mmCIF file of C-alpha atoms in Angstrom:
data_model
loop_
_atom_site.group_PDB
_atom_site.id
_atom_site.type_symbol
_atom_site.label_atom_id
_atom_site.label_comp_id
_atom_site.label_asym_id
_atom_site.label_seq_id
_atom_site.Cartn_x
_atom_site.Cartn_y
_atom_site.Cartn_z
ATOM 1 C CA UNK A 1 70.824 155.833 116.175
ATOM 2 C CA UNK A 2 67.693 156.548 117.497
ATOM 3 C CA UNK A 3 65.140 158.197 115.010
ATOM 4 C CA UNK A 4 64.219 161.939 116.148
ATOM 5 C CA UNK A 5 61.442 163.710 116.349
ATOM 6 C CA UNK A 6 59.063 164.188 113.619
ATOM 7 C CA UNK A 7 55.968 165.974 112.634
ATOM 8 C CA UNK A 8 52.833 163.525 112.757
ATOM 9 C CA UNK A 9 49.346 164.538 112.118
ATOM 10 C CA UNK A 10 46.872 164.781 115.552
ATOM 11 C CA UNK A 11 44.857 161.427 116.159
ATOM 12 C CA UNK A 12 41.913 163.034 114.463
ATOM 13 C CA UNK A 13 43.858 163.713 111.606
ATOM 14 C CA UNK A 14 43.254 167.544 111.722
ATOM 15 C CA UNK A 15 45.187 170.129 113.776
ATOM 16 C CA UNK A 16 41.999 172.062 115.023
ATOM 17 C CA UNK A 17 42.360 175.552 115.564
ATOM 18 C CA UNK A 18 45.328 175.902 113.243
ATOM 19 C CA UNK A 19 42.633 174.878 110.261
ATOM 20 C CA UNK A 20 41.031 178.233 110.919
ATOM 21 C CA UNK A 21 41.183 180.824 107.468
ATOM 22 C CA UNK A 22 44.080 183.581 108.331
ATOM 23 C CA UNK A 23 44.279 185.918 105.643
ATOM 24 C CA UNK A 24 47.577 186.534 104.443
ATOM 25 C CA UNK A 25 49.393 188.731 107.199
ATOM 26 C CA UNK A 26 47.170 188.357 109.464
ATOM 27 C CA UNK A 27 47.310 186.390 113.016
ATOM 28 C CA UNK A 28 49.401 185.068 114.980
ATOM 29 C CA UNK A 29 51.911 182.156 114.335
ATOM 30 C CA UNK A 30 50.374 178.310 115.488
ATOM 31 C CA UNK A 31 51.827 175.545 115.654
ATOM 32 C CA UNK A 32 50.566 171.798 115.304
ATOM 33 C CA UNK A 33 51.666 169.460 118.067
ATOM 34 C CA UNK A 34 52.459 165.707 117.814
ATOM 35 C CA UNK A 35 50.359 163.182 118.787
ATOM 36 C CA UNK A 36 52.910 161.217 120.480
ATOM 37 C CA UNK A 37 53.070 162.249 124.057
ATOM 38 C CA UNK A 38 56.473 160.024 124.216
ATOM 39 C CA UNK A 39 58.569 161.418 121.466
ATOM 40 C CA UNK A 40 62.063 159.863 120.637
ATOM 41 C CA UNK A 41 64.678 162.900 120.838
ATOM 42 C CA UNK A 42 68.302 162.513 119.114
ATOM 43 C CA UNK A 43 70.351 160.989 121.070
ATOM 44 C CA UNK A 44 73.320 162.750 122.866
ATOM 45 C CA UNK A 45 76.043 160.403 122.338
ATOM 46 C CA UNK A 46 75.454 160.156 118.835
ATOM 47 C CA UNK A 47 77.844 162.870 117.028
ATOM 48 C CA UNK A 48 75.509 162.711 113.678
ATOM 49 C CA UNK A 49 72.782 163.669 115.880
ATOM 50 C CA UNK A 50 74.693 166.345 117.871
ATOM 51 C CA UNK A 51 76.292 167.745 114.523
ATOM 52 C CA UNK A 52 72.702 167.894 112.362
ATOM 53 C CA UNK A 53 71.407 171.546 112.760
ATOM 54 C CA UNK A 54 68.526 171.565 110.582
ATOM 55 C CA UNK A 55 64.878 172.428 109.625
ATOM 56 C CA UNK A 56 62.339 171.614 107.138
ATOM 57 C CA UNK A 57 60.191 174.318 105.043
ATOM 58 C CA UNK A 58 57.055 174.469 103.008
ATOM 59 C CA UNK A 59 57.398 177.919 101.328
ATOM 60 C CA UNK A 60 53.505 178.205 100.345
ATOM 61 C CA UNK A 61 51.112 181.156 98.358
ATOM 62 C CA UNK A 62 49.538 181.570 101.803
ATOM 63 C CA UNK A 63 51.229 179.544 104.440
ATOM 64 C CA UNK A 64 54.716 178.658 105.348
ATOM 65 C CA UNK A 65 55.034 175.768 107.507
ATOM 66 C CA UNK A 66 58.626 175.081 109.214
ATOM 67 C CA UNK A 67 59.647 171.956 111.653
ATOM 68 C CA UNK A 68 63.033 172.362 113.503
ATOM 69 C CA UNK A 69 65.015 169.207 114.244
ATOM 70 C CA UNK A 70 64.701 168.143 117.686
ATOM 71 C CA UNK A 71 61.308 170.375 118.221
ATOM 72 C CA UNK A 72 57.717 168.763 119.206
ATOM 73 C CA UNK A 73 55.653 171.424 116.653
ATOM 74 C CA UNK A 74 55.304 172.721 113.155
ATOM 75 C CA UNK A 75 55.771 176.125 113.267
ATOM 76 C CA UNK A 76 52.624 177.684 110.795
ATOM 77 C CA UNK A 77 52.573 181.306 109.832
ATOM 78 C CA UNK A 78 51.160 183.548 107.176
ATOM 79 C CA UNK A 79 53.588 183.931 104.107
ATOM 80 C CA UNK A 80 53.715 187.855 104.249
ATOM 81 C CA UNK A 81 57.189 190.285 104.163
ATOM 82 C CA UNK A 82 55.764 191.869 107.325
ATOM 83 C CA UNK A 83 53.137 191.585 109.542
ATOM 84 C CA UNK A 84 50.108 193.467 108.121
ATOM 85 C CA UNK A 85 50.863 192.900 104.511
ATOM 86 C CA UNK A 86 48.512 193.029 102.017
ATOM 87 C CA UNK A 87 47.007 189.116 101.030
ATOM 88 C CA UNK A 88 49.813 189.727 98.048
ATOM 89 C CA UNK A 89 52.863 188.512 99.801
ATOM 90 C CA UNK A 90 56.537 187.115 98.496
ATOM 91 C CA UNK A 91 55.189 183.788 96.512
ATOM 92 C CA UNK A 92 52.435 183.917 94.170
ATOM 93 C CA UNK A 93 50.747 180.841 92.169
ATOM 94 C CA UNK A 94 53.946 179.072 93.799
ATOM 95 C CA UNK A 95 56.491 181.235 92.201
ATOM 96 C CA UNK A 96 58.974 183.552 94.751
ATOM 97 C CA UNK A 97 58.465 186.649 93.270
ATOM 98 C CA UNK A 98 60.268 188.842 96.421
ATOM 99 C CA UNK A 99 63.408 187.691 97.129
ATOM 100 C CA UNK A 100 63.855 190.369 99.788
ATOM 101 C CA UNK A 101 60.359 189.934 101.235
ATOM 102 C CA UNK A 102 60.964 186.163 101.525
ATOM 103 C CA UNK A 103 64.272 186.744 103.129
ATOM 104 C CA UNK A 104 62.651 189.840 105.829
ATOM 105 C CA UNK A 105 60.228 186.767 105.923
ATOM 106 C CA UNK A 106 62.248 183.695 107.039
ATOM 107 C CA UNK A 107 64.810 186.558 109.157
ATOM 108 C CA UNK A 108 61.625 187.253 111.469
ATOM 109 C CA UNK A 109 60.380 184.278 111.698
ATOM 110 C CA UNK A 110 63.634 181.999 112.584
ATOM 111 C CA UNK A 111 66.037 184.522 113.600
ATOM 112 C CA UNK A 112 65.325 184.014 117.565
ATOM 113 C CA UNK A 113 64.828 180.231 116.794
ATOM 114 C CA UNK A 114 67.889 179.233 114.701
ATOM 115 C CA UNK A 115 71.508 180.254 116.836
ATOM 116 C CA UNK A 116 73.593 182.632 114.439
ATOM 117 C CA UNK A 117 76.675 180.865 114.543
ATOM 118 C CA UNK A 118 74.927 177.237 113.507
ATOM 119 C CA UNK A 119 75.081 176.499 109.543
ATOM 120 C CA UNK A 120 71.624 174.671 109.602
ATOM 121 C CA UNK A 121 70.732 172.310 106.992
ATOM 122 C CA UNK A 122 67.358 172.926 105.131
ATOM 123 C CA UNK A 123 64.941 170.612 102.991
ATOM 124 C CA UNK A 124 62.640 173.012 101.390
ATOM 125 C CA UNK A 125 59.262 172.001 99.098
ATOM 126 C CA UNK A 126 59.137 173.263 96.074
ATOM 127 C CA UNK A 127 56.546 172.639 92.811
ATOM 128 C CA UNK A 128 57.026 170.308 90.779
ATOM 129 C CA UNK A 129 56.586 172.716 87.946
ATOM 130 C CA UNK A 130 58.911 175.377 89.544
ATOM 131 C CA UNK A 131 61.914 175.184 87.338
ATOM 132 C CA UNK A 132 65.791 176.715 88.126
ATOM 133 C CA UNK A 133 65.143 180.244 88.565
ATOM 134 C CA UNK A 134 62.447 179.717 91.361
ATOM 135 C CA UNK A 135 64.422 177.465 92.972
ATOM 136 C CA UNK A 136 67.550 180.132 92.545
ATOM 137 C CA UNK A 137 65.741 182.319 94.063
ATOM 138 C CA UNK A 138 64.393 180.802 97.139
ATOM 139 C CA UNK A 139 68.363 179.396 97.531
ATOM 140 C CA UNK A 140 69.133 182.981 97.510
ATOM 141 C CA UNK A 141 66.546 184.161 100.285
ATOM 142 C CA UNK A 142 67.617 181.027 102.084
ATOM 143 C CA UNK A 143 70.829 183.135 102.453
ATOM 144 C CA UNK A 144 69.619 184.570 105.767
ATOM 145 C CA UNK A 145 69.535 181.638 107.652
ATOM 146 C CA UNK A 146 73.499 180.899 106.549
ATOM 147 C CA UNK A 147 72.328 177.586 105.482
ATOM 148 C CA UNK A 148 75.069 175.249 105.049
ATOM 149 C CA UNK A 149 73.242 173.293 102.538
ATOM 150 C CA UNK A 150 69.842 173.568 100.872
ATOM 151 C CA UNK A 151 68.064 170.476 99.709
ATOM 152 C CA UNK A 152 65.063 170.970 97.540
ATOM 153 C CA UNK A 153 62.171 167.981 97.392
ATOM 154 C CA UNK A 154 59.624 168.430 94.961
ATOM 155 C CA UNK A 155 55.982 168.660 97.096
ATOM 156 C CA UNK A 156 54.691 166.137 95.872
ATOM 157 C CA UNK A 157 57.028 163.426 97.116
ATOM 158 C CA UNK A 158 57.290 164.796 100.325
ATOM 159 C CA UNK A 159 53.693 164.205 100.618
ATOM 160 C CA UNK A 160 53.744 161.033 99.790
ATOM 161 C CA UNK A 161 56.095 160.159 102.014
ATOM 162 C CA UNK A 162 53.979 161.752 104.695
ATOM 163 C CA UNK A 163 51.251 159.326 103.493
ATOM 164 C CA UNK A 164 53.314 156.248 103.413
ATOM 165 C CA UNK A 165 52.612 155.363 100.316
ATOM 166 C CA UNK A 166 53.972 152.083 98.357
ATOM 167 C CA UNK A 167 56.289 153.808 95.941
ATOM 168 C CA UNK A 168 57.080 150.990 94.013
ATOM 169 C CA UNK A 169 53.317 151.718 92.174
ATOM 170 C CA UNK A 170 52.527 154.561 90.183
ATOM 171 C CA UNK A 171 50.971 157.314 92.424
ATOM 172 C CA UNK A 172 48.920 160.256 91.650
ATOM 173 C CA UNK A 173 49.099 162.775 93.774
ATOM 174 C CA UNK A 174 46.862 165.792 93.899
ATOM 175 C CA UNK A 175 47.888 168.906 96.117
ATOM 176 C CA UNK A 176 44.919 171.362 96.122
ATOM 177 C CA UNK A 177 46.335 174.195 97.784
ATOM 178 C CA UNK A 178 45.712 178.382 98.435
ATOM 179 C CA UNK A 179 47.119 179.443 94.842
ATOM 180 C CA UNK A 180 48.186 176.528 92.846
ATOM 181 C CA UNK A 181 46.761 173.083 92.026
ATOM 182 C CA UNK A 182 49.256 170.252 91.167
ATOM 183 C CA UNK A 183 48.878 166.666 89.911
ATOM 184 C CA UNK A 184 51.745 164.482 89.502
ATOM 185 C CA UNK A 185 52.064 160.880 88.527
ATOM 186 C CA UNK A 186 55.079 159.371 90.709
ATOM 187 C CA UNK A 187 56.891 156.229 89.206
ATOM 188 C CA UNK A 188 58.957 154.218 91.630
ATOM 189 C CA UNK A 189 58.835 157.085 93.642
ATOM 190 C CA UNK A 190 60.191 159.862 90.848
ATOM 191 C CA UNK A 191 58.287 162.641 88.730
ATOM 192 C CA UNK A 192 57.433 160.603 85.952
ATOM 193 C CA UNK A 193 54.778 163.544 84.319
ATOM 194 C CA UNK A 194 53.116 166.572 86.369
ATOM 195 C CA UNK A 195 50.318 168.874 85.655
ATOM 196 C CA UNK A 196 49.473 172.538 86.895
ATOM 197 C CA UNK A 197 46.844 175.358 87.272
ATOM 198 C CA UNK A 198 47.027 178.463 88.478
ATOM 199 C CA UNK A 199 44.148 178.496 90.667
ATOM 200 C CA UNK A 200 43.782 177.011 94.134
ATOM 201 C CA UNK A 201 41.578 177.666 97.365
ATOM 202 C CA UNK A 202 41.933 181.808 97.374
ATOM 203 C CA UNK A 203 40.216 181.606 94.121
ATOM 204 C CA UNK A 204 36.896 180.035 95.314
ATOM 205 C CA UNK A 205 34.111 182.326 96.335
ATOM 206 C CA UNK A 206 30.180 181.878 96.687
ATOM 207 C CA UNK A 207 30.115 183.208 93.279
ATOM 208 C CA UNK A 208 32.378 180.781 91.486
ATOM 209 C CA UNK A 209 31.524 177.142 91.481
ATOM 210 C CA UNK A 210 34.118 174.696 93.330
ATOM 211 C CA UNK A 211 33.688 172.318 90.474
ATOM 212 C CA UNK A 212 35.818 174.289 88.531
ATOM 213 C CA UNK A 213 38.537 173.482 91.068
ATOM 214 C CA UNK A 214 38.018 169.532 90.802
ATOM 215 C CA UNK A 215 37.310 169.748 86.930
ATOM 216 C CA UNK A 216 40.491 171.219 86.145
ATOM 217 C CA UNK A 217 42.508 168.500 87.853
ATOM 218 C CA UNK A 218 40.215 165.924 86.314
ATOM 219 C CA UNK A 219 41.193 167.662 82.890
ATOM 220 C CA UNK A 220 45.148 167.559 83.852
ATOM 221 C CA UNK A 221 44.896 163.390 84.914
ATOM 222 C CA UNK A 222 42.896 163.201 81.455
ATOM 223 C CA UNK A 223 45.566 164.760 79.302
ATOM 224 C CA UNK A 224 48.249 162.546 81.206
ATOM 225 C CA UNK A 225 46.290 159.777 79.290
ATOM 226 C CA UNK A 226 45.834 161.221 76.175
ATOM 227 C CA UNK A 227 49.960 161.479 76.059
ATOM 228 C CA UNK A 228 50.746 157.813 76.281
ATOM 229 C CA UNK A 229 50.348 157.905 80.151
ATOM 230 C CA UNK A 230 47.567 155.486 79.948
ATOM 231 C CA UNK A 231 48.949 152.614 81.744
ATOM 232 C CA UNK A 232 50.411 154.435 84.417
ATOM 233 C CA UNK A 233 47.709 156.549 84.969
ATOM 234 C CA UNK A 234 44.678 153.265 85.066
ATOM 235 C CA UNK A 235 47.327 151.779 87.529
ATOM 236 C CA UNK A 236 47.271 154.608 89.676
ATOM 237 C CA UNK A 237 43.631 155.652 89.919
ATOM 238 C CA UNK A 238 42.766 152.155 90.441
ATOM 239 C CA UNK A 239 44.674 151.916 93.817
ATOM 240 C CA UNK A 240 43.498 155.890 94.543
ATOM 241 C CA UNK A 241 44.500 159.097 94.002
ATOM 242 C CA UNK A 242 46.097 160.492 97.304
ATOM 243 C CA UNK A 243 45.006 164.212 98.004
ATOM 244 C CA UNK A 244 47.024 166.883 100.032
ATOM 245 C CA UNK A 245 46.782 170.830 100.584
ATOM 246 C CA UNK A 246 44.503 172.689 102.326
ATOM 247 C CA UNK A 247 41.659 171.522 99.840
ATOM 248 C CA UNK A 248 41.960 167.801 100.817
ATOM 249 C CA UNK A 249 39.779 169.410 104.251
ATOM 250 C CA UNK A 250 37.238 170.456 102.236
ATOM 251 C CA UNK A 251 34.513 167.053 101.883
ATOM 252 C CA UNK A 252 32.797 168.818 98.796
ATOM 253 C CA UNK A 253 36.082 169.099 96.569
ATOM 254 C CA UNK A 254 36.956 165.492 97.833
ATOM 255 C CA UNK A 255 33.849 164.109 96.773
ATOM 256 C CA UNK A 256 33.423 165.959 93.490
ATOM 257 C CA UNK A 257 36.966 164.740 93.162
ATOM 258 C CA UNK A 258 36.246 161.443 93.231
ATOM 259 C CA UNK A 259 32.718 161.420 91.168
ATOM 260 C CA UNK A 260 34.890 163.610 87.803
ATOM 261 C CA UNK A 261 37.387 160.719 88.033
ATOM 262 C CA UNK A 262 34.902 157.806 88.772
ATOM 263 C CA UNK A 263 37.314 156.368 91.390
ATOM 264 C CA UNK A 264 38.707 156.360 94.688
ATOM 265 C CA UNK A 265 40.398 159.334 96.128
ATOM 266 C CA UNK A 266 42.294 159.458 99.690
ATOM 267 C CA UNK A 267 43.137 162.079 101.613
ATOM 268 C CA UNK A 268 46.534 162.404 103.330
ATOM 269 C CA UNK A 269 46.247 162.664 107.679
ATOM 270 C CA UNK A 270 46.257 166.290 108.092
ATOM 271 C CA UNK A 271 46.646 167.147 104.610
ATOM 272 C CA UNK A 272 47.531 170.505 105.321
ATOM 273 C CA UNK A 273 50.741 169.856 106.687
ATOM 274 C CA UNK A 274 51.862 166.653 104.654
ATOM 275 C CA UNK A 275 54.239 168.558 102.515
ATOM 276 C CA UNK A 276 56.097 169.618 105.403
ATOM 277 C CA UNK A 277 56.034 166.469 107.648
ATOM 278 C CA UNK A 278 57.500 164.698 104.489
ATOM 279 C CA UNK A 279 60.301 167.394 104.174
ATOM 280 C CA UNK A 280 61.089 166.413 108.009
ATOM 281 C CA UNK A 281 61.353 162.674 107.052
ATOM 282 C CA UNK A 282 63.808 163.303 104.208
ATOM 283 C CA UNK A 283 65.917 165.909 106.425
ATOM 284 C CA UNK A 284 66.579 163.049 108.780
ATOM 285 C CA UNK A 285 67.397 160.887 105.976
ATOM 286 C CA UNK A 286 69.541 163.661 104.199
ATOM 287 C CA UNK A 287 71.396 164.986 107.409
ATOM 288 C CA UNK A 288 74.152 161.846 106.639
ATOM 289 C CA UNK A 289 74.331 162.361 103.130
ATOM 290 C CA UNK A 290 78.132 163.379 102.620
ATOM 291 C CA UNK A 291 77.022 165.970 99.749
ATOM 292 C CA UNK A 292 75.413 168.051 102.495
ATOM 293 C CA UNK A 293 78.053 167.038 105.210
ATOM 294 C CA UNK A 294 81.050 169.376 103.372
ATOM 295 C CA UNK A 295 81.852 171.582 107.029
ATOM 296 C CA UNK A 296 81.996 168.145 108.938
ATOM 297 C CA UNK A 297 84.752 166.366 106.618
ATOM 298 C CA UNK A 298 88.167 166.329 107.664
ATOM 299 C CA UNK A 299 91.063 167.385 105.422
ATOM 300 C CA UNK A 300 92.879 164.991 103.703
ATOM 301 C CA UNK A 301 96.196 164.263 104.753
ATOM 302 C CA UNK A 302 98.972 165.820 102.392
ATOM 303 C CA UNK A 303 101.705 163.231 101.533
#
């Protein structure tokens, strides 16, 4: 079966206007085109491809980011309850705090782009941090869309599946974004430990210094060591530590980045928009999965 359409970063690795600040609730919604003018669409014949009704979400402090299967664009938008909110909207440090506003949320932004009688199947990010009750709760405002299956993927491994990264390594990944800073050390492509601070991009001003950013996740890699994570850890910032989030656009983090930890540091294509792009790979992997295939199984026969 042919592969469908994904989300790719833009040939200069940025998305250009869609990089521009938007306070929360504020601006219109952009989107990020592919850089493939030739894009390979689902094909027709193929009943897995006509059956799979599905998107991909990045639920972020300041941005959510959604790709629709079979669509050319990543839809971007500020993460507010209604247009015009105040910068505090549903999600907060990476927590959904407003079920409701999340739902009002997802219900204006998808309502004219996802059919009401499809049962769509989502991948959505979440921390790596987040524990049950976030993830309850973002299954719950999910509820709108009538989902007929909700796969979570922590952020981190959507990203580096974004970057293509050899999983069969140990990989540290850093994701510097608006509200919450997270670094996780991947083992053969799993959460092996993960690290977090409440603090991101929103939190930098003229009058704070943007080392504090970079020395906080140097500080989080440094305890990984300190807890018998040495190994690992030497492995992985030898081959480079692999940077998302909105932060990874900023050169001054990146390169205070890289002098705390005295080692390389690469930054994911279009690092604003890995997290999602890697949710899109896994929902085309996922969309055959019997566990999320329950509607599409037929009855066994009684005897």
């Amino acid at each position: 079966m042919p592969r469908p359409d994904r989300p790719r970063p833009s040939d200069g690795g940025a998305a250009g206007e869609v990089l521009r600040a938007v306070p929360t609730g504020e601006g219109e919604p952009a989107v990020t085109p592919w850089s493939d003018p030739r894009p390979r669409r689902p094909d027709p014949e193929c009943r897995e491809c006509r059956d799979c009704r599905g998107l991909a979400l990045d639920l972020g402090s300041a941005r959510t980011r959604v790709w629709i299967s079979g669509q050319r664009s990543i839809l971007d938008v500020p993460t507010a309850s209604s247009p015009g909110d105040s910068p505090v909207g549903p999600v907060r440090r990476g927590r959904l705090v407003d079920v409701a506003g999340a739902a009002r949320m997802l219900r204006r932004t998808l309502g004219d782009r996802v059919p009401p009688l499809d049962r769509p199947l989502v991948v959505v990010t979440v921390p790596v941090l987040s524990g049950p009750p976030h993830r309850q709760r973002v299954r719950t405002a999910l509820d709108v869309l009538r989902p007929r299956a909700v796969v979570p993927v922590t952020a981190a491994r959507a990203v580096a599946l974004a970057a293509d990264a050899d999983l069969s390594r140990p990989l540290l990944v850093v994701d510097l974004g608006a509200q919450l800073t997270e670094v996780v050390l991947l083992v053969k492509g799993t959460v092996f430990d993960a690290r977090r601070a409440e603090s991101g991009l929103t939190d930098l001003s003229t009058a704070r210094d943007p080392g504090e950013l970079t020395d906080a996740v140097v500080t989080m890699i440094a305890s990984m060591f300190r807890q018998a994570r040495g190994p690992l850890c030497a492995d992985a910032l030898a081959r480079g530590v692999l940077v998302a989030g909105g932060g990874a656009l900023r050169p001054e983090l990146i390169s205070r980045l890289a002098g705390g930890l005295r080692g390389p540091v690469r930054t994911v294509p279009a690092p604003h928009t890995a997290a999602i792009r890697g949710a899109a790979m896994i929902l085309h992997a996922a969309h055959t999965h019997p566990s999320t295939r329950a509607d599409r199984r037929t009855a066994p026969r009684s005897a």
